[in-house]
Short mmCIF file of C-alpha atoms in Angstrom, two decimals:
data_model
loop_
_atom_site.label_atom_id
_atom_site.label_comp_id
_atom_site.label_asym_id
_atom_site.label_seq_id
_atom_site.Cartn_x
_atom_site.Cartn_y
_atom_site.Cartn_z
CA MET A 1 -10.16 0.05 20.59
CA ASP A 2 -7.87 2.96 21.42
CA ILE A 3 -8.13 6.53 20.17
CA ASN A 4 -5.35 5.98 17.60
CA PHE A 5 -7.29 3.08 16.11
CA ASN A 6 -10.34 5.30 15.67
CA LYS A 7 -8.29 8.11 14.14
CA ASN A 8 -6.62 5.69 11.74
CA GLU A 9 -9.95 4.17 10.79
CA ASP A 10 -11.51 7.57 10.05
CA PHE A 11 -8.53 8.59 7.95
CA ASN A 12 -8.38 5.34 5.96
CA LYS A 13 -12.14 5.37 5.32
CA LEU A 14 -11.74 8.84 3.80
CA GLN A 15 -8.92 7.46 1.65
CA LEU A 16 -11.27 4.72 0.42
CA LYS A 17 -13.97 7.27 -0.38
CA ASP A 18 -11.44 9.17 -2.47
CA LEU A 19 -10.57 5.93 -4.29
CA GLN A 20 -14.24 5.23 -4.95
CA LYS A 21 -14.77 8.75 -6.34
CA LYS A 22 -11.88 8.31 -8.75
CA LEU A 23 -13.20 4.93 -9.89
CA LEU A 24 -16.75 6.19 -10.41
CA LYS A 25 -15.34 8.98 -12.56
CA VAL A 26 -13.34 6.66 -14.84
CA TYR A 27 -16.27 4.25 -15.11
CA LYS A 28 -18.00 7.04 -17.05
CA GLY A 29 -15.35 6.82 -19.77
CA GLY A 30 -15.75 9.79 -22.12
CA GLY A 31 -18.71 11.14 -20.11
CA ASP A 32 -22.51 10.96 -20.19
CA ALA A 33 -22.90 12.75 -23.53
CA LYS A 34 -20.48 10.39 -25.29
CA ILE A 35 -22.14 7.35 -23.68
CA GLU A 36 -25.58 8.53 -24.87
CA LYS A 37 -24.28 9.02 -28.40
CA HIS A 38 -22.64 5.57 -28.32
CA LYS A 39 -25.84 3.85 -27.17
CA ALA A 40 -27.88 5.66 -29.81
CA LYS A 41 -26.05 3.47 -32.35
CA GLY A 42 -27.50 0.38 -30.67
CA LYS A 43 -24.25 -0.43 -28.89
CA LEU A 44 -23.44 -1.43 -25.33
CA THR A 45 -20.61 0.40 -23.56
CA ALA A 46 -17.30 -1.39 -23.00
CA ARG A 47 -18.15 -2.12 -19.37
CA GLU A 48 -21.66 -3.28 -20.23
CA ARG A 49 -20.21 -5.65 -22.81
CA ILE A 50 -17.87 -7.20 -20.25
CA ASP A 51 -20.59 -7.44 -17.61
CA TYR A 52 -22.89 -9.20 -20.10
CA LEU A 53 -20.09 -11.58 -21.15
CA PHE A 54 -19.06 -12.61 -17.62
CA ASP A 55 -20.95 -15.17 -15.54
CA LYS A 56 -23.51 -13.48 -13.31
CA ASP A 57 -22.57 -13.06 -9.64
CA ALA A 58 -19.04 -14.39 -10.24
CA GLU A 59 -15.99 -12.54 -8.96
CA SER A 60 -13.91 -10.33 -11.25
CA ILE A 61 -10.99 -7.93 -10.95
CA GLU A 62 -10.13 -4.95 -13.15
CA ILE A 63 -6.59 -4.38 -14.35
CA GLY A 64 -5.50 -0.76 -14.73
CA ALA A 65 -8.80 0.97 -13.96
CA LEU A 66 -6.90 4.16 -13.06
CA VAL A 67 -4.54 4.08 -16.04
CA GLY A 68 -4.22 7.53 -17.63
CA GLU A 69 -5.31 9.39 -14.46
CA ASP A 70 -4.39 13.08 -14.91
CA MET A 71 -2.40 12.30 -18.07
CA TYR A 72 -2.78 13.79 -21.59
CA LYS A 73 -4.69 16.80 -20.28
CA GLU A 74 -3.73 18.82 -23.37
CA HIS A 75 -5.48 16.12 -25.46
CA GLY A 76 -8.63 15.99 -23.32
CA GLY A 77 -7.53 13.08 -21.11
CA CYS A 78 -7.74 9.33 -21.53
CA PRO A 79 -9.82 7.69 -18.74
CA SER A 80 -8.73 4.10 -18.07
CA GLY A 81 -6.41 4.44 -21.06
CA GLY A 82 -9.44 4.19 -23.35
CA VAL A 83 -9.64 0.43 -22.79
CA VAL A 84 -11.22 -1.74 -20.08
CA VAL A 85 -9.39 -4.91 -18.97
CA LYS A 86 -10.93 -7.43 -16.57
CA ILE A 87 -10.25 -10.96 -15.35
CA GLY A 88 -13.42 -12.95 -14.73
CA TYR A 89 -15.32 -16.09 -15.65
CA ILE A 90 -17.11 -17.08 -18.86
CA GLU A 91 -19.08 -20.33 -18.58
CA GLY A 92 -17.02 -21.09 -15.48
CA LYS A 93 -13.66 -20.60 -17.24
CA GLN A 94 -11.30 -17.90 -16.09
CA CYS A 95 -10.52 -15.46 -18.92
CA ILE A 96 -9.13 -11.98 -19.44
CA VAL A 97 -11.18 -9.55 -21.53
CA VAL A 98 -9.91 -6.43 -23.32
CA ALA A 99 -12.62 -3.99 -24.46
CA ASN A 100 -11.97 -0.70 -26.28
CA ASP A 101 -13.96 2.19 -24.85
CA ALA A 102 -15.24 4.03 -27.92
CA THR A 103 -16.55 6.88 -25.73
CA VAL A 104 -12.91 7.92 -25.18
CA LYS A 105 -11.57 9.49 -28.39
CA ALA A 106 -13.44 6.85 -30.44
CA GLY A 107 -11.34 4.15 -28.74
CA ALA A 108 -8.11 5.54 -30.20
CA TRP A 109 -4.80 4.23 -28.90
CA PHE A 110 -2.75 6.59 -26.75
CA PRO A 111 0.74 5.49 -25.61
CA ILE A 112 -0.69 4.27 -22.30
CA THR A 113 -3.41 2.35 -24.19
CA GLY A 114 -0.71 0.31 -25.89
CA LYS A 115 1.03 -0.36 -22.59
CA LYS A 116 -2.23 -1.51 -21.03
CA ASN A 117 -3.06 -3.84 -23.94
CA LEU A 118 0.41 -5.34 -23.71
CA ARG A 119 -0.08 -5.86 -19.96
CA ALA A 120 -3.31 -7.75 -20.67
CA GLN A 121 -1.51 -9.99 -23.16
CA GLU A 122 1.35 -10.48 -20.68
CA ILE A 123 -1.12 -11.74 -18.07
CA SER A 124 -2.65 -14.11 -20.62
CA ILE A 125 0.77 -15.40 -21.70
CA GLU A 126 2.15 -15.88 -18.17
CA ASN A 127 -0.95 -17.70 -16.97
CA LYS A 128 -2.04 -19.33 -20.25
CA ILE A 129 -5.61 -18.13 -19.81
CA PRO A 130 -7.94 -17.34 -22.76
CA ILE A 131 -8.09 -13.71 -23.87
CA ILE A 132 -11.10 -12.05 -25.45
CA TYR A 133 -10.82 -8.82 -27.46
CA LEU A 134 -13.92 -6.63 -27.87
CA VAL A 135 -12.76 -4.29 -30.64
CA ASP A 136 -14.22 -0.82 -31.14
CA SER A 137 -11.37 1.52 -31.99
CA ALA A 138 -10.35 4.23 -34.43
CA GLY A 139 -6.73 3.03 -34.25
CA VAL A 140 -3.62 4.99 -33.26
CA TYR A 141 -4.20 8.49 -31.85
CA LEU A 142 -2.43 10.36 -34.64
CA PRO A 143 -1.28 13.46 -32.68
CA MET A 144 0.89 11.10 -30.58
CA GLN A 145 1.75 8.52 -33.23
CA ASP A 146 5.48 8.84 -32.57
CA GLU A 147 4.95 7.58 -29.00
CA ILE A 148 2.78 4.59 -29.89
CA PHE A 149 3.75 3.35 -33.36
CA PRO A 150 7.35 2.27 -34.00
CA ASP A 151 9.13 0.94 -30.90
CA LYS A 152 9.43 -2.59 -29.51
CA GLU A 153 6.84 -2.05 -26.77
CA HIS A 154 4.46 -0.04 -28.99
CA PHE A 155 1.40 -0.87 -31.10
CA GLY A 156 3.00 -3.46 -33.38
CA ARG A 157 4.02 -5.64 -30.43
CA ILE A 158 0.33 -6.48 -29.98
CA PHE A 159 0.22 -8.38 -33.30
CA ARG A 160 3.55 -10.07 -32.63
CA ASN A 161 2.05 -11.30 -29.35
CA ASN A 162 -1.08 -12.50 -31.18
CA ALA A 163 1.15 -14.79 -33.23
CA ILE A 164 3.23 -15.99 -30.26
CA MET A 165 0.12 -16.69 -28.17
CA SER A 166 -1.47 -18.67 -30.99
CA SER A 167 1.63 -20.84 -31.24
CA MET A 168 1.45 -21.40 -27.47
CA GLY A 169 -2.12 -22.67 -27.76
CA ILE A 170 -3.64 -19.76 -25.84
CA THR A 171 -7.21 -19.18 -26.99
CA GLN A 172 -7.81 -15.73 -28.52
CA ILE A 173 -11.30 -14.69 -29.62
CA SER A 174 -12.21 -11.31 -31.09
CA ALA A 175 -15.50 -9.55 -31.63
CA ILE A 176 -15.45 -6.53 -33.96
CA MET A 177 -18.14 -4.35 -32.43
CA GLY A 178 -17.43 -1.00 -34.04
CA SER A 179 -14.63 0.63 -35.97
CA CYS A 180 -11.51 -1.44 -36.66
CA VAL A 181 -9.12 0.24 -39.06
CA ALA A 182 -5.58 0.29 -40.45
CA GLY A 183 -2.99 -1.67 -38.46
CA GLY A 184 -5.58 -2.33 -35.77
CA ALA A 185 -7.40 -4.59 -38.21
CA TYR A 186 -4.72 -7.23 -37.70
CA LEU A 187 -5.52 -7.83 -34.02
CA PRO A 188 -8.92 -9.55 -34.48
CA ILE A 189 -7.86 -11.37 -37.61
CA MET A 190 -4.73 -12.74 -35.91
CA SER A 191 -6.98 -14.16 -33.21
CA ASP A 192 -8.12 -17.78 -33.46
CA GLU A 193 -11.72 -16.80 -34.22
CA ALA A 194 -13.30 -13.47 -35.13
CA MET A 195 -16.88 -12.30 -35.38
CA ILE A 196 -18.36 -9.01 -36.56
CA VAL A 197 -21.55 -7.18 -35.64
CA ASP A 198 -23.79 -6.43 -38.62
CA LYS A 199 -24.30 -2.78 -39.60
CA THR A 200 -22.49 -1.24 -36.58
CA ALA A 201 -19.03 -2.75 -37.15
CA SER A 202 -16.51 -2.57 -39.96
CA ILE A 203 -12.93 -3.65 -40.58
CA PHE A 204 -10.54 -2.49 -43.28
CA LEU A 205 -6.96 -1.33 -43.80
CA ALA A 206 -8.17 2.02 -45.15
CA GLY A 207 -11.59 3.67 -44.91
CA SER A 208 -13.64 5.00 -47.79
CA TYR A 209 -12.15 8.53 -47.63
CA LEU A 210 -8.58 7.24 -47.79
CA VAL A 211 -9.47 4.78 -50.57
CA LYS A 212 -10.90 7.66 -52.59
CA ALA A 213 -7.79 9.76 -51.99
CA ALA A 214 -5.35 6.91 -52.67
CA ILE A 215 -6.82 5.16 -55.72
CA GLY A 216 -9.85 7.25 -56.72
CA GLU A 217 -12.39 4.53 -55.91
CA SER A 218 -15.74 5.66 -54.49
CA ILE A 219 -17.21 3.17 -52.02
CA ASP A 220 -19.07 3.31 -48.71
CA ASN A 221 -17.62 1.80 -45.53
CA GLU A 222 -20.29 -0.89 -45.19
CA THR A 223 -19.63 -2.25 -48.68
CA LEU A 224 -15.90 -1.85 -48.18
CA GLY A 225 -15.60 -3.71 -44.90
CA GLY A 226 -18.91 -4.46 -43.21
CA ALA A 227 -20.19 -7.76 -41.81
CA THR A 228 -21.73 -9.02 -45.05
CA THR A 229 -18.56 -8.28 -47.01
CA HIS A 230 -16.25 -10.12 -44.61
CA CYS A 231 -18.55 -13.03 -43.79
CA GLU A 232 -19.76 -13.72 -47.37
CA ILE A 233 -17.13 -12.34 -49.78
CA SER A 234 -13.66 -11.99 -48.22
CA GLY A 235 -14.00 -14.71 -45.57
CA VAL A 236 -11.98 -12.51 -43.21
CA THR A 237 -14.38 -13.01 -40.28
CA ASP A 238 -15.85 -16.28 -39.04
CA TYR A 239 -19.24 -15.27 -37.65
CA LYS A 240 -21.82 -12.56 -38.28
CA ALA A 241 -23.68 -11.25 -35.22
CA ALA A 242 -26.98 -9.39 -35.28
CA ASP A 243 -26.03 -7.06 -32.44
CA ASP A 244 -23.68 -6.70 -29.46
CA LYS A 245 -25.49 -9.26 -27.29
CA ASP A 246 -25.58 -11.82 -30.11
CA ALA A 247 -21.81 -11.48 -30.55
CA LEU A 248 -21.22 -11.88 -26.82
CA ASP A 249 -23.52 -14.90 -26.67
CA LYS A 250 -21.49 -16.51 -29.46
CA ILE A 251 -18.29 -15.92 -27.46
CA ARG A 252 -19.87 -17.52 -24.38
CA ARG A 253 -20.86 -20.61 -26.39
CA ILE A 254 -17.36 -20.96 -27.88
CA VAL A 255 -15.59 -20.52 -24.54
CA GLY A 256 -17.99 -22.97 -22.93
CA LYS A 257 -16.69 -25.73 -25.22
CA ILE A 258 -12.97 -25.20 -24.47
CA GLY A 259 -11.43 -28.33 -22.94
CA ASP A 260 -9.81 -28.60 -19.52
CA PHE A 261 -6.28 -27.33 -18.92
CA GLU A 262 -3.14 -28.88 -17.51
CA LYS A 263 -2.73 -27.59 -13.97
CA ALA A 264 0.37 -26.36 -12.19
CA GLY A 265 -0.86 -28.11 -9.06
CA TYR A 266 -0.72 -25.42 -6.40
CA ASN A 267 -2.11 -26.70 -3.12
CA ARG A 268 -5.67 -25.68 -2.22
CA VAL A 269 -8.13 -26.78 0.44
CA ASN A 270 -11.57 -25.47 1.38
CA ALA A 271 -11.33 -21.72 2.03
CA LYS A 272 -11.97 -20.24 5.45
CA GLN A 273 -12.49 -16.61 6.36
CA PRO A 274 -10.01 -14.89 8.73
CA ASN A 275 -10.97 -15.22 12.39
CA GLU A 276 -9.90 -11.62 12.97
CA ASN A 277 -12.13 -8.97 11.39
CA PRO A 278 -10.56 -7.79 8.08
CA GLU A 279 -12.18 -4.38 8.52
CA ASP A 280 -9.84 -3.80 11.48
CA ILE A 281 -7.09 -3.22 8.89
CA LEU A 282 -8.40 0.33 8.49
CA GLY A 283 -7.79 1.02 12.18
CA ILE A 284 -4.44 -0.77 12.41
CA LEU A 285 -2.87 0.96 9.41
CA PRO A 286 -1.51 4.33 10.63
CA LYS A 287 -2.28 7.69 9.03
CA THR A 288 1.39 8.57 8.70
CA ARG A 289 3.82 6.49 6.69
CA THR A 290 6.55 6.87 9.34
CA ASP A 291 4.43 5.50 12.21
CA GLN A 292 4.86 1.98 13.53
CA TYR A 293 2.34 -0.83 13.38
CA GLU A 294 2.37 -4.61 13.73
CA MET A 295 2.41 -6.29 10.31
CA ARG A 296 1.36 -9.59 11.91
CA SER A 297 -1.98 -7.95 12.77
CA ILE A 298 -2.46 -7.16 9.05
CA ILE A 299 -1.54 -10.71 8.02
CA GLU A 300 -4.02 -12.15 10.54
CA ARG A 301 -6.80 -10.28 8.76
CA ILE A 302 -5.82 -11.51 5.29
CA VAL A 303 -5.10 -15.23 5.80
CA ASP A 304 -7.51 -18.12 6.37
CA ASN A 305 -8.40 -18.69 10.04
CA SER A 306 -5.95 -15.86 10.84
CA GLU A 307 -3.33 -18.61 11.09
CA PHE A 308 0.24 -18.56 9.79
CA GLU A 309 3.44 -20.43 10.55
CA GLU A 310 6.48 -18.15 10.89
CA TYR A 311 9.82 -19.19 9.48
CA LYS A 312 12.84 -18.15 11.63
CA LYS A 313 10.55 -16.04 13.79
CA ASP A 314 13.30 -14.77 16.10
CA TYR A 315 15.89 -14.07 13.41
CA GLY A 316 15.96 -11.20 10.92
CA LYS A 317 13.03 -9.50 12.62
CA THR A 318 12.43 -6.68 10.13
CA ILE A 319 11.07 -9.18 7.61
CA ILE A 320 8.32 -11.67 8.45
CA CYS A 321 8.36 -14.93 6.48
CA ALA A 322 5.42 -17.28 6.97
CA TYR A 323 3.41 -20.12 5.48
CA ALA A 324 -0.34 -19.57 5.36
CA ARG A 325 -3.46 -20.03 3.25
CA ILE A 326 -5.44 -17.37 1.40
CA ASP A 327 -8.88 -18.43 0.18
CA GLY A 328 -7.69 -22.02 0.55
CA TRP A 329 -4.51 -21.59 -1.50
CA ALA A 330 -1.18 -22.35 0.20
CA VAL A 331 1.08 -19.29 0.11
CA GLY A 332 4.45 -18.15 1.36
CA ILE A 333 4.31 -14.59 2.74
CA VAL A 334 7.28 -12.21 2.77
CA ALA A 335 6.33 -9.03 4.64
CA ASN A 336 8.15 -6.00 5.98
CA GLN A 337 7.75 -5.47 9.72
CA ARG A 338 7.23 -1.78 10.56
CA LYS A 339 7.19 -2.14 14.34
CA VAL A 340 10.62 -1.35 15.83
CA VAL A 341 12.20 -4.53 17.16
CA LYS A 342 15.13 -5.56 19.34
CA ASN A 343 17.38 -8.16 17.81
CA GLY A 344 18.74 -10.10 20.77
CA GLN A 345 21.45 -8.08 22.46
CA LYS A 346 21.90 -5.84 19.43
CA GLU A 347 20.81 -2.24 19.20
CA MET A 348 17.26 -1.20 18.37
CA GLN A 349 16.48 -1.69 14.68
CA PHE A 350 14.49 0.52 12.32
CA GLY A 351 11.15 -0.93 11.25
CA GLY A 352 10.62 -1.30 7.50
CA VAL A 353 14.37 -1.42 6.85
CA ILE A 354 15.98 -4.58 5.44
CA TYR A 355 19.06 -5.68 7.42
CA SER A 356 21.54 -8.40 6.43
CA ASP A 357 19.91 -11.04 8.63
CA SER A 358 16.45 -10.20 7.29
CA ALA A 359 17.65 -10.45 3.68
CA ASP A 360 19.35 -13.78 4.46
CA LYS A 361 16.15 -15.15 6.01
CA ALA A 362 13.99 -14.01 3.09
CA THR A 363 16.39 -15.55 0.55
CA ARG A 364 16.24 -18.93 2.28
CA PHE A 365 12.45 -18.77 2.60
CA ILE A 366 11.96 -17.88 -1.08
CA ALA A 367 14.13 -20.88 -2.02
CA ASN A 368 12.04 -23.12 0.24
CA CYS A 369 8.79 -21.94 -1.37
CA ASN A 370 10.20 -22.65 -4.81
CA GLN A 371 11.22 -26.14 -3.73
CA LYS A 372 7.73 -26.82 -2.37
CA LYS A 373 5.88 -25.18 -5.28
CA ILE A 374 4.20 -22.61 -3.04
CA PRO A 375 3.20 -19.21 -4.56
CA LEU A 376 4.77 -16.15 -2.94
CA VAL A 377 2.95 -13.09 -1.60
CA PHE A 378 4.99 -9.96 -0.87
CA LEU A 379 3.50 -7.38 1.50
CA GLN A 380 5.55 -4.22 0.97
CA ASP A 381 6.16 -1.48 3.49
CA VAL A 382 9.86 -0.95 3.02
CA THR A 383 12.12 2.08 3.24
CA GLY A 384 15.15 0.27 1.80
CA PHE A 385 18.25 -1.53 2.98
CA MET A 386 20.15 -0.43 6.08
CA VAL A 387 22.98 2.04 5.41
CA GLY A 388 26.02 3.11 7.41
CA SER A 389 29.50 1.73 8.08
CA LYS A 390 28.37 -1.17 10.25
CA SER A 391 25.97 -2.45 7.59
CA GLU A 392 28.46 -1.89 4.76
CA HIS A 393 31.22 -3.68 6.65
CA GLY A 394 28.77 -6.48 7.41
CA GLY A 395 28.10 -7.04 3.71
CA ILE A 396 24.62 -5.57 3.32
CA ILE A 397 25.13 -5.20 -0.44
CA LYS A 398 26.02 -8.89 -0.77
CA ASP A 399 23.07 -10.03 1.36
CA GLY A 400 20.70 -7.70 -0.47
CA ALA A 401 21.98 -9.01 -3.81
CA LYS A 402 21.23 -12.57 -2.70
CA MET A 403 17.64 -11.64 -1.90
CA VAL A 404 17.21 -9.83 -5.23
CA ASN A 405 18.73 -12.88 -6.94
CA ALA A 406 16.21 -15.20 -5.26
CA VAL A 407 13.26 -12.98 -6.20
CA SER A 408 14.52 -12.68 -9.79
CA ASN A 409 15.01 -16.41 -10.30
CA SER A 410 11.87 -17.53 -8.47
CA VAL A 411 9.77 -19.84 -10.68
CA VAL A 412 6.61 -19.94 -8.55
CA PRO A 413 4.06 -17.18 -9.18
CA LYS A 414 4.61 -13.98 -7.19
CA PHE A 415 2.03 -11.46 -6.05
CA THR A 416 2.87 -8.05 -4.61
CA ILE A 417 0.71 -5.86 -2.38
CA ILE A 418 2.13 -2.40 -1.66
CA ILE A 419 0.69 -1.54 1.73
CA GLY A 420 2.85 1.44 2.66
CA ASN A 421 6.31 2.60 1.61
CA SER A 422 8.01 1.12 -1.42
CA TYR A 423 11.35 2.85 -1.64
CA GLY A 424 14.57 2.31 -3.55
CA ALA A 425 16.17 -1.12 -3.65
CA GLY A 426 13.59 -2.25 -1.11
CA ASN A 427 11.01 -2.11 -3.93
CA TYR A 428 13.21 -4.42 -5.97
CA ALA A 429 13.98 -6.92 -3.22
CA MET A 430 10.29 -7.10 -2.28
CA CYS A 431 9.24 -7.95 -5.87
CA GLY A 432 8.42 -4.60 -7.43
CA LYS A 433 7.03 -4.36 -10.98
CA ALA A 434 10.46 -4.96 -12.54
CA TYR A 435 10.56 -8.45 -10.98
CA ASP A 436 7.54 -9.92 -12.76
CA PRO A 437 4.87 -10.34 -10.13
CA ARG A 438 1.83 -11.96 -11.75
CA LEU A 439 -0.24 -9.15 -10.19
CA ILE A 440 0.90 -6.05 -8.30
CA VAL A 441 -1.53 -3.70 -6.57
CA ALA A 442 -1.34 -0.89 -4.04
CA TRP A 443 -3.51 0.16 -1.15
CA PRO A 444 -4.45 3.87 -0.96
CA SER A 445 -1.82 4.15 1.80
CA ALA A 446 1.04 3.22 -0.56
CA ARG A 447 3.98 5.40 -1.58
CA LEU A 448 6.41 4.54 -4.39
CA ALA A 449 9.70 6.38 -4.85
CA VAL A 450 13.47 6.02 -5.01
CA MET A 451 13.61 7.34 -1.42
CA GLY A 452 11.34 8.83 1.25
CA GLY A 453 9.88 12.29 0.66
CA SER A 454 11.64 14.16 3.43
CA GLN A 455 15.08 12.73 2.58
CA ALA A 456 14.60 13.31 -1.15
CA ALA A 457 13.34 16.85 -0.62
CA LYS A 458 16.43 17.73 1.44
CA VAL A 459 18.77 16.33 -1.20
CA LEU A 460 16.92 18.14 -4.00
CA LEU A 461 16.92 21.34 -1.91
CA GLN A 462 20.70 21.22 -1.60
CA ILE A 463 21.06 20.77 -5.37
CA GLU A 464 18.59 23.58 -6.16
CA THR A 465 20.05 26.11 -3.72
CA ALA A 466 23.60 25.36 -4.85
CA SER A 467 22.55 25.99 -8.46
CA LEU A 468 20.84 29.29 -7.57
CA LYS A 469 23.83 30.48 -5.56
CA LYS A 470 26.09 29.82 -8.55
CA GLN A 471 23.80 32.11 -10.54
CA GLY A 472 24.36 34.84 -7.94
CA GLU A 473 21.03 34.58 -6.11
CA VAL A 474 20.89 35.23 -2.39
CA ILE A 475 19.04 32.41 -0.65
CA THR A 476 17.29 33.67 2.45
CA PRO A 477 15.75 31.24 4.99
CA GLU A 478 12.31 32.27 3.66
CA LYS A 479 13.37 31.55 0.07
CA GLU A 480 14.79 28.20 1.15
CA GLN A 481 11.49 27.24 2.80
CA GLU A 482 9.61 28.28 -0.33
CA ILE A 483 11.83 26.10 -2.50
CA LEU A 484 11.50 23.20 -0.06
CA ALA A 485 7.70 23.45 -0.02
CA SER A 486 7.60 23.40 -3.83
CA ILE A 487 9.89 20.37 -4.01
CA GLU A 488 7.91 18.50 -1.37
CA ALA A 489 4.58 19.14 -3.14
CA LYS A 490 5.91 17.88 -6.47
CA TYR A 491 7.61 14.86 -4.91
CA ASP A 492 4.54 14.00 -2.86
CA ALA A 493 2.37 13.98 -6.00
CA GLN A 494 4.82 11.68 -7.78
CA THR A 495 4.92 9.17 -4.92
CA SER A 496 1.12 8.83 -4.80
CA PRO A 497 -0.29 5.36 -5.54
CA TYR A 498 -2.52 7.03 -8.15
CA TYR A 499 0.49 8.45 -9.99
CA ALA A 500 1.91 4.91 -10.15
CA ALA A 501 -1.41 3.34 -11.18
CA ALA A 502 -1.89 5.93 -13.94
CA ARG A 503 1.38 4.80 -15.51
CA LEU A 504 0.70 1.08 -14.93
CA TRP A 505 3.59 0.70 -12.48
CA THR A 506 0.94 -1.23 -10.56
CA ASP A 507 -2.19 -3.01 -11.77
CA GLY A 508 -4.33 -0.72 -9.66
CA VAL A 509 -5.20 0.84 -6.32
CA ILE A 510 -7.52 -1.44 -4.37
CA ASN A 511 -9.57 -1.54 -1.19
CA PRO A 512 -7.50 -3.52 1.37
CA LEU A 513 -10.58 -5.70 1.92
CA ASP A 514 -10.29 -6.93 -1.69
CA THR A 515 -6.73 -8.23 -1.18
CA ARG A 516 -7.78 -11.84 -0.62
CA LYS A 517 -9.82 -11.83 -3.84
CA TRP A 518 -6.94 -10.46 -5.93
CA ILE A 519 -4.45 -13.00 -4.58
CA SER A 520 -6.89 -15.93 -4.88
CA MET A 521 -7.90 -15.12 -8.48
CA GLY A 522 -4.25 -14.51 -9.32
CA ILE A 523 -3.18 -17.95 -8.06
CA GLU A 524 -6.14 -19.57 -9.83
CA ALA A 525 -4.95 -17.96 -13.08
CA ALA A 526 -1.36 -19.06 -12.42
CA ASN A 527 -2.57 -22.62 -11.89
CA HIS A 528 -3.29 -22.74 -15.65
CA ALA A 529 0.46 -22.59 -16.39
CA PRO A 530 2.60 -25.49 -15.12
CA ILE A 531 6.14 -24.58 -14.03
CA THR A 532 8.63 -25.46 -16.76
CA LYS A 533 11.85 -24.11 -15.20
CA GLN A 534 13.99 -25.16 -12.26
CA PHE A 535 14.73 -22.69 -9.48
CA ASN A 536 18.41 -21.83 -9.65
CA LEU A 537 20.17 -18.95 -7.91
CA GLY A 538 23.04 -19.05 -10.37
CA VAL A 539 26.37 -17.67 -9.17
CA ILE A 540 26.10 -15.72 -5.93
CA GLN A 541 28.60 -14.81 -3.25
CA VAL A 542 27.75 -16.86 -0.17
#
C-alpha cells in the first residue's frame, strides 16, 4: 500500500467515526431523561419496539436515521424526525416498520416527520411489502401546523395512502401504543387491523379537555378512548394487548400467517463475497473530491467474486457500464469514472464528467437492462455534463436528454449510491432522488449541489460584489476574500451529505461497507412487485 492509500484510509475512518457519533446521538431520541420518563410508564422506546418485533439476528436497514439533523433548533430539534423507520424481517417476511418516538416532543409531527412517513409509505407501495405502524404520537406539532397540515404532501396524504394501499392489497397493521389523537387517529383505523395497549394507549378525535371545552362533557381519557372502550364498546380496534410486548407478539403472529407473494423474478444465485477486501475502499477513496481514483477498484470490492462484465469498455470511458452480481442478485451497474482517461486519439478527458459518447453508452445499457429485467445500480461521482463549444456543437444536450429519458422511463428497480460528487444535471442523469430510485444513500464522502463548491463560490462572489459596488461600497482584495470565505463556508455546509440526509434528499448516510446489504435488501423488496409496464423511451431525437 502506498502513502496516499494510508492517508486516505485514516481520513475516511475519521469520517466514519463522525457518522457513528451522529447516529449514536439520534438513537437517544429526546435524550436520557425523556427515555427514563417514557419507560416509567411501562413502555418500550420506539427502537426497542422495532428490535423486539424483528427476527433476531436478521439484517435490517434504517431509512432516514439522520432526518431532522440540525433542523428546528428554535423548537428544540427533532432527532430522526421524531419517527423511526426500518426495513427488516418479521417471521421471515420482509416488512417496513414506522414507529413514533414519543421521547421527541411526545411524538408530534413536524413537517419533516410527515415527509418521512410518506417516504415509508412510498417504499411500501413501490415494493408491495407489508407496513407496520407503531403509533405513539400527540399529533401535529401545532406551532408549525401551517407547514404540515393542508398541502398535498402533508399530513392528510398519509390517510389517502392508507386507502390506496388497502385497495392494492398491501398489508397494513397498526398498534396503538400511546397517544393517538385528532386526525392522527385515522391512520391506525384505516389500516387493515389495529390493536391497542391496555391502560397506556388511547385513541380519540378530541381529548377530555377539548371535549369539556367543546360540549361541556366531563370524562377521563381512558373512558373516552382507552382499550376497553374501543375493544368492547365502539369496536374501533380489533385486539386488546396487555402491554407493548403483547402487542408486538400479536403482530408477529399475524404477519407469520400472511401468504406468499407473486415475485417479479429478478435473477439470483448463491451469494459470494468479493475477492478483493471491501475495507480497501477506505484507502482507495481520496480525501479530496477533486482527486482521481479508479472506480473499477471500488466496484471490485462491492460485487460478488469481484467480477463484472463491462459493456462497451473502450467507448465512452467516463462512464462504466457493467453486469455483475451483488449478494447473488444480478445487477447492471452504471458508474462514473473519476480517473482521467484518453479516448482513442482524442484529447484527455475530465474524470467524473459525462461526455456525449458516455451518455450514449449509458442509454443503450439502461435499455438492455430493462429488456433483460436486471435491476440497475448507479454509483455517482459526477460533476455534470461536458460544457464548451465542441460539446455543444456535438449535441451534448441531446445525448444527455436521451440518458435522462432512459433513466426516467426505466421500469426495473433502480438503486443509487452517492460515492462522491453529485452535481447539477449529472445528479439527474445518474438517477438522483427526483428519478425514483427505490433506495438512495450517500457515503460520508458525498457532496450534493447544483455545481462544485469552488465554481459556485466564484459565481456567487461576482454577484455579491457587484451588488455591494452598486450600493457604493469599495471592495478591497481583503474584503473580497472575506466575502468569498463566508460564501464557501455556507455552500460547503449545504453540500454536506448530512444536510441532504436531514432533508430526506437521500435515505441516509451509510458506511461504504454496508452498501451490499442496502442493495441486496432493496432488490429483495423490489422482487415483491412484478413489473407491470413496458420500457419505452417515447419520442427522443436520435
